[in-house]
PDB file of C-alpha atoms in Angstrom:
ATOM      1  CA  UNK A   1      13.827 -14.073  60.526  1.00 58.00           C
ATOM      2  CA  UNK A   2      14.695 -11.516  57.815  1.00 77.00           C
ATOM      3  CA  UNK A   3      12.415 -11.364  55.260  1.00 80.00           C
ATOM      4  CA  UNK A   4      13.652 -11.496  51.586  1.00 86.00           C
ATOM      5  CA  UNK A   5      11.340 -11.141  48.554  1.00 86.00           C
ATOM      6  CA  UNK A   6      11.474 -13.904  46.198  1.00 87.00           C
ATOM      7  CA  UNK A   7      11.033 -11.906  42.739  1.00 91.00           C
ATOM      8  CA  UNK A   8      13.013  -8.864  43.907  1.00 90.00           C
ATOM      9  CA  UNK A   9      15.903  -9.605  40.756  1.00 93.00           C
ATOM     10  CA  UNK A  10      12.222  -9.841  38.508  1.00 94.00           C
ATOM     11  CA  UNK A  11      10.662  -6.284  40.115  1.00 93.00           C
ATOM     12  CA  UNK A  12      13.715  -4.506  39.756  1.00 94.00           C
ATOM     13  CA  UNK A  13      13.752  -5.730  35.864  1.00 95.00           C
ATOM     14  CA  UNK A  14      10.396  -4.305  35.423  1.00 95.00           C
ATOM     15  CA  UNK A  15      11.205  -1.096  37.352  1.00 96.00           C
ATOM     16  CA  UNK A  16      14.112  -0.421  34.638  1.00 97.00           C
ATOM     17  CA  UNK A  17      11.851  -1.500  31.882  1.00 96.00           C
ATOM     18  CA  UNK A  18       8.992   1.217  33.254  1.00 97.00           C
ATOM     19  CA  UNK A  19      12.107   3.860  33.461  1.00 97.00           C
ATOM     20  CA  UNK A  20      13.764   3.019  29.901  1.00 97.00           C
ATOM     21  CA  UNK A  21       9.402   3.525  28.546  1.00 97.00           C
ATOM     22  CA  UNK A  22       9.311   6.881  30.581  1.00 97.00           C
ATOM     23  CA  UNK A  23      12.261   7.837  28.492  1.00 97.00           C
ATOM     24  CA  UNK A  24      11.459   7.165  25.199  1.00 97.00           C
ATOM     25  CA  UNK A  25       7.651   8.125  26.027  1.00 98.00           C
ATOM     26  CA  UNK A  26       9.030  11.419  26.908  1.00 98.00           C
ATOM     27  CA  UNK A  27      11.185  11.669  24.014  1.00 98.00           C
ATOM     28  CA  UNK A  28       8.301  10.905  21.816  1.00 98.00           C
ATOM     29  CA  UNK A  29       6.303  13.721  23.474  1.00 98.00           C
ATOM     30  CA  UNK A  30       9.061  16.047  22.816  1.00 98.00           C
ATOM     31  CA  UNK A  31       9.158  15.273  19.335  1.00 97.00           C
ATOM     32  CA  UNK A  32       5.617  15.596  18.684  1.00 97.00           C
ATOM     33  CA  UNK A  33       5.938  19.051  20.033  1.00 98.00           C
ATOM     34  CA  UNK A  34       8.460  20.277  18.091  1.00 98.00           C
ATOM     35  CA  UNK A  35       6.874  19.367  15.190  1.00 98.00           C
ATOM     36  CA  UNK A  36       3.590  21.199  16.361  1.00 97.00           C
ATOM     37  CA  UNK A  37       5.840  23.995  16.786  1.00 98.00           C
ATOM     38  CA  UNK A  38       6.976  23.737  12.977  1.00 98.00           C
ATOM     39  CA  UNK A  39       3.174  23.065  11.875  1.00 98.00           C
ATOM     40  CA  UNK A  40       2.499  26.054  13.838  1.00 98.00           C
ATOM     41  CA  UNK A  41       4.994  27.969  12.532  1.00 97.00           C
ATOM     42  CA  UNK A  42       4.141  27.119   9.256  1.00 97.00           C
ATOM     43  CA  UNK A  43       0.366  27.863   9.234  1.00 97.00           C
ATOM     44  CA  UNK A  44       1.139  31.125  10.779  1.00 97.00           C
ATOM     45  CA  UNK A  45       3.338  31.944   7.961  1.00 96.00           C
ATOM     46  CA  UNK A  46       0.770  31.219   5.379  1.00 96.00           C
ATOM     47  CA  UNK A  47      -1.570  33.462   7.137  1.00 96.00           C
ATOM     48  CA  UNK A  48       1.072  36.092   7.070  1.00 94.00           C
ATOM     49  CA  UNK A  49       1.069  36.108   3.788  1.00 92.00           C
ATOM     50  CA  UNK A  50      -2.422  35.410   2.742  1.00 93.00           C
ATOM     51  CA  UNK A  51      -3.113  38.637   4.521  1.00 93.00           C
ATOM     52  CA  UNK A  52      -0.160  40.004   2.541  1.00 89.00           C
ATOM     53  CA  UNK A  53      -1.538  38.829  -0.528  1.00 88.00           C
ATOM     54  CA  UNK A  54      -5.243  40.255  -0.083  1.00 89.00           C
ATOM     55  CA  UNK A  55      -2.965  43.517   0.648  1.00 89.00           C
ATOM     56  CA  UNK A  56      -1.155  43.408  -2.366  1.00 86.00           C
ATOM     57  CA  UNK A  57      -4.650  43.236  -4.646  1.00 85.00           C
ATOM     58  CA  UNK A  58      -6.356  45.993  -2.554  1.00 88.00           C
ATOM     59  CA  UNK A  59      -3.341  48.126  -3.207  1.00 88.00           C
ATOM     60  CA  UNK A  60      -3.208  47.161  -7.303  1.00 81.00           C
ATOM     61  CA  UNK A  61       0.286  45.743  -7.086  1.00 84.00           C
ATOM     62  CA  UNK A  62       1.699  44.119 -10.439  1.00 87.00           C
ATOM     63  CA  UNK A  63       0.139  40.931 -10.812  1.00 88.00           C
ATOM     64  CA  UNK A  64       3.892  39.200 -11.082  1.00 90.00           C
ATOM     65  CA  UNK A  65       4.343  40.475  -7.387  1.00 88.00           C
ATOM     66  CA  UNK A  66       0.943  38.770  -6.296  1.00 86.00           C
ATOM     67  CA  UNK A  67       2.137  35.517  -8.761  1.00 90.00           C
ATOM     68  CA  UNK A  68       5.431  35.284  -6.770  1.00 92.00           C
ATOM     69  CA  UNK A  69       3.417  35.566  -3.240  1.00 90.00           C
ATOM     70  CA  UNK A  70       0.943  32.895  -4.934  1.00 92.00           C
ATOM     71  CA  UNK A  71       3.444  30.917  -5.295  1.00 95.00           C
ATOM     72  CA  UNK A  72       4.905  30.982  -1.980  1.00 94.00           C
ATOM     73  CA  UNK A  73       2.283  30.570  -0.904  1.00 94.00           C
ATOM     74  CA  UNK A  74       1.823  27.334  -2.417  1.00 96.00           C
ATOM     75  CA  UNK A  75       4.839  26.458  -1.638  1.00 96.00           C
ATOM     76  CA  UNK A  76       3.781  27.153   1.929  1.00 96.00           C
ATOM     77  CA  UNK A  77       0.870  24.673   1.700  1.00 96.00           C
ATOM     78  CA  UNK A  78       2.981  21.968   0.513  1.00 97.00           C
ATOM     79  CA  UNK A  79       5.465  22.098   3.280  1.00 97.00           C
ATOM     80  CA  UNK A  80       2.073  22.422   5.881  1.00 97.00           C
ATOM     81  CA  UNK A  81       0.809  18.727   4.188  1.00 98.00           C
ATOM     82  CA  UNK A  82       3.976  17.429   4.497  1.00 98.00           C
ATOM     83  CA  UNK A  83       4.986  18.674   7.918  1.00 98.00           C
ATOM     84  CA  UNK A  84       1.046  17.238   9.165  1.00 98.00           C
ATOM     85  CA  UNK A  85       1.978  13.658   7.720  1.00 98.00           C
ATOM     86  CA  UNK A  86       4.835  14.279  10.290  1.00 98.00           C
ATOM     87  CA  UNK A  87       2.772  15.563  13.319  1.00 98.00           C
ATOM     88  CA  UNK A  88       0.367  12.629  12.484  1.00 98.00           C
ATOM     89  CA  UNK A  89       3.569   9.780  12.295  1.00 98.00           C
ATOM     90  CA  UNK A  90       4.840  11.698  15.629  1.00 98.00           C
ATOM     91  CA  UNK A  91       1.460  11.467  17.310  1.00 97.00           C
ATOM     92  CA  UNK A  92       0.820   7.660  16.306  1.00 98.00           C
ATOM     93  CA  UNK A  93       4.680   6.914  17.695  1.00 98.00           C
ATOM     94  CA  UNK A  94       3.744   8.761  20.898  1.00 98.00           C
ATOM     95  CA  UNK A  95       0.326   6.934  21.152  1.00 98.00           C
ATOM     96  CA  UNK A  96       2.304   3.628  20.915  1.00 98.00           C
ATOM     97  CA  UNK A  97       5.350   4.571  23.596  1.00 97.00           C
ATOM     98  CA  UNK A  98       2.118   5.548  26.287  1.00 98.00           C
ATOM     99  CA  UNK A  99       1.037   2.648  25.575  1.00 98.00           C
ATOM    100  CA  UNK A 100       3.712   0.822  26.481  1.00 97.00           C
ATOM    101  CA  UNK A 101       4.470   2.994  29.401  1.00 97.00           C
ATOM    102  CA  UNK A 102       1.006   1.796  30.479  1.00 98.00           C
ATOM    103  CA  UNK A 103       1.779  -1.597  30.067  1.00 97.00           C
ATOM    104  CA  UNK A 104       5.303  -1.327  31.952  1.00 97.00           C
ATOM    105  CA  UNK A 105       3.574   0.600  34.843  1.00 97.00           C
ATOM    106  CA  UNK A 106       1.013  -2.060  34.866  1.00 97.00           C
ATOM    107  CA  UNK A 107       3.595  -4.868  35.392  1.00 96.00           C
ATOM    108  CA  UNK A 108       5.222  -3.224  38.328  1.00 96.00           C
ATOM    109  CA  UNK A 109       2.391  -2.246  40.300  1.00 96.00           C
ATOM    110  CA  UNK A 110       1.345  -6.201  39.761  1.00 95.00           C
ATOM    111  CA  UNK A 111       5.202  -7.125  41.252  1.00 94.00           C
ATOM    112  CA  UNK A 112       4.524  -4.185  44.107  1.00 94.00           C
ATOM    113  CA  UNK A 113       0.810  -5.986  44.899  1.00 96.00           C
ATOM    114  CA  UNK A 114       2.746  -9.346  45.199  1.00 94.00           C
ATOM    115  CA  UNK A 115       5.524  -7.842  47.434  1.00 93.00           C
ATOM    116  CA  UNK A 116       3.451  -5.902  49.642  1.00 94.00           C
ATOM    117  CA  UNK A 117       1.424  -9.424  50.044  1.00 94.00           C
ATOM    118  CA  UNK A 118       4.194 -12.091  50.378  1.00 93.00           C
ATOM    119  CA  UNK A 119       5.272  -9.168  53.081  1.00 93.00           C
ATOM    120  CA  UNK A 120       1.936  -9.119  55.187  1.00 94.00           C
ATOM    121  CA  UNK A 121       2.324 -12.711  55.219  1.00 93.00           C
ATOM    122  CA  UNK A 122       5.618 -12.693  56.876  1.00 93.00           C
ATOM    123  CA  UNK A 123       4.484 -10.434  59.393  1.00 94.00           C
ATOM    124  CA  UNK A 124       1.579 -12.468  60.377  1.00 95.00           C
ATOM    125  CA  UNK A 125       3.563 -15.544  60.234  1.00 92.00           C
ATOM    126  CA  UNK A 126       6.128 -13.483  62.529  1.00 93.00           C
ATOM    127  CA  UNK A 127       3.009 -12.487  65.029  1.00 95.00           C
ATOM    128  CA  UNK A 128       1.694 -16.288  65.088  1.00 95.00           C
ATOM    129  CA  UNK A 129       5.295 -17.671  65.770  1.00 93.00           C
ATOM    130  CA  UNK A 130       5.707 -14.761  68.259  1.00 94.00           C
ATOM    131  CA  UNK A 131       2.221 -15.854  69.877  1.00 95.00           C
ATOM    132  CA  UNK A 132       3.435 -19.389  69.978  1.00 93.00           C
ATOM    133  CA  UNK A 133       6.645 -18.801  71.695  1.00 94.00           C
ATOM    134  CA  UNK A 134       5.268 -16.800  74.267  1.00 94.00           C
ATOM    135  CA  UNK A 135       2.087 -19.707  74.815  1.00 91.00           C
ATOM    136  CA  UNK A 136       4.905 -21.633  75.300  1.00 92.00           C
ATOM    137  CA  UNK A 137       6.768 -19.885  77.327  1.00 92.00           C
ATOM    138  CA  UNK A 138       3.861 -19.044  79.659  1.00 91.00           C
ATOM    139  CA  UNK A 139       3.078 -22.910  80.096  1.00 90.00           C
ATOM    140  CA  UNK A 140       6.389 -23.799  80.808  1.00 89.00           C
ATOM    141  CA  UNK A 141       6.354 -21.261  83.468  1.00 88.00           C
ATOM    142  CA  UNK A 142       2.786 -22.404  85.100  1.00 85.00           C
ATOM    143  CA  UNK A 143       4.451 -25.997  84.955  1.00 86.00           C
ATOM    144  CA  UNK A 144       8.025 -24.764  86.834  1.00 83.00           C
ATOM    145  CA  UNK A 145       5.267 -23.200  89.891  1.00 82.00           C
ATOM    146  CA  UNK A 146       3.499 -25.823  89.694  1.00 66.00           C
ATOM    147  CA  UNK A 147       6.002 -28.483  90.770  1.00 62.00           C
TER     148      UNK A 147
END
């Protein structure tokens, strides 16, 4: 008696779904990352030149030189609130694909308790047909000595 599980089309549904949310979950990661990097990037840059800039005054360079840093530097600062909106949009879309990588792992572990109980059934209702066959085997044998 070969034991087939009933919601094995259903499980294997769910397993792709879980694979497809590991994907984009990852991809989301990724993204987030690279626009760290960028923020990073960014906010180091601005500290470059911050450090130019204090440089520039301690040395007495023209004030148009320190102007044109200034305004870098500004420039700088704009690109650093606008590349945070993006690390915060990135971080919110990653939040949401864990979540649903959660969910998805959640549903197939729930298939995997199922199929790992429908299974232990069948193997007890095996052993008890087993046991049963050989009761009845051993009383048919006691009858044959007995006549």
């Amino acid at each position: 008696m070969s034991y087939q599980f009933k919601l094995e089309k259903i499980m294997n549904l769910k397993e792709r779904e879980k694979d497809e949310s590991v994907g984009e979950y990852n991809e989301a990661v990724k993204a987030f990352q690279e626009v760290g990097q960028r923020l990073y990037e960014l906010l180091k840059k601005k500290e470059d030149l911050e450090s130019v800039k204090h440089t520039q005054i301690r040395k007495k360079i023209s004030i148009s030189e320190i102007q044109q840093t200034e305004r870098f530097i500004k420039s700088l600062e704009q690109s650093i609130m606008h590349v945070q909106q993006l690390v915060a949009q990135s971080r919110e879309k990653m939040n949401v694909k864990e979540v649903k990588l959660v969910e998805k792992n959640i549903e197939v572990k729930k298939f995997e308790r199922i199929k790992e109980n429908q299974w232990n059934s069948h193997q007890e209702s095996l052993k008890f047909e087993e046991k049963k066959l050989m009761d009845e085997i051993s009383i048919q044998q006691y009858m044959h000595r007995g006549s």
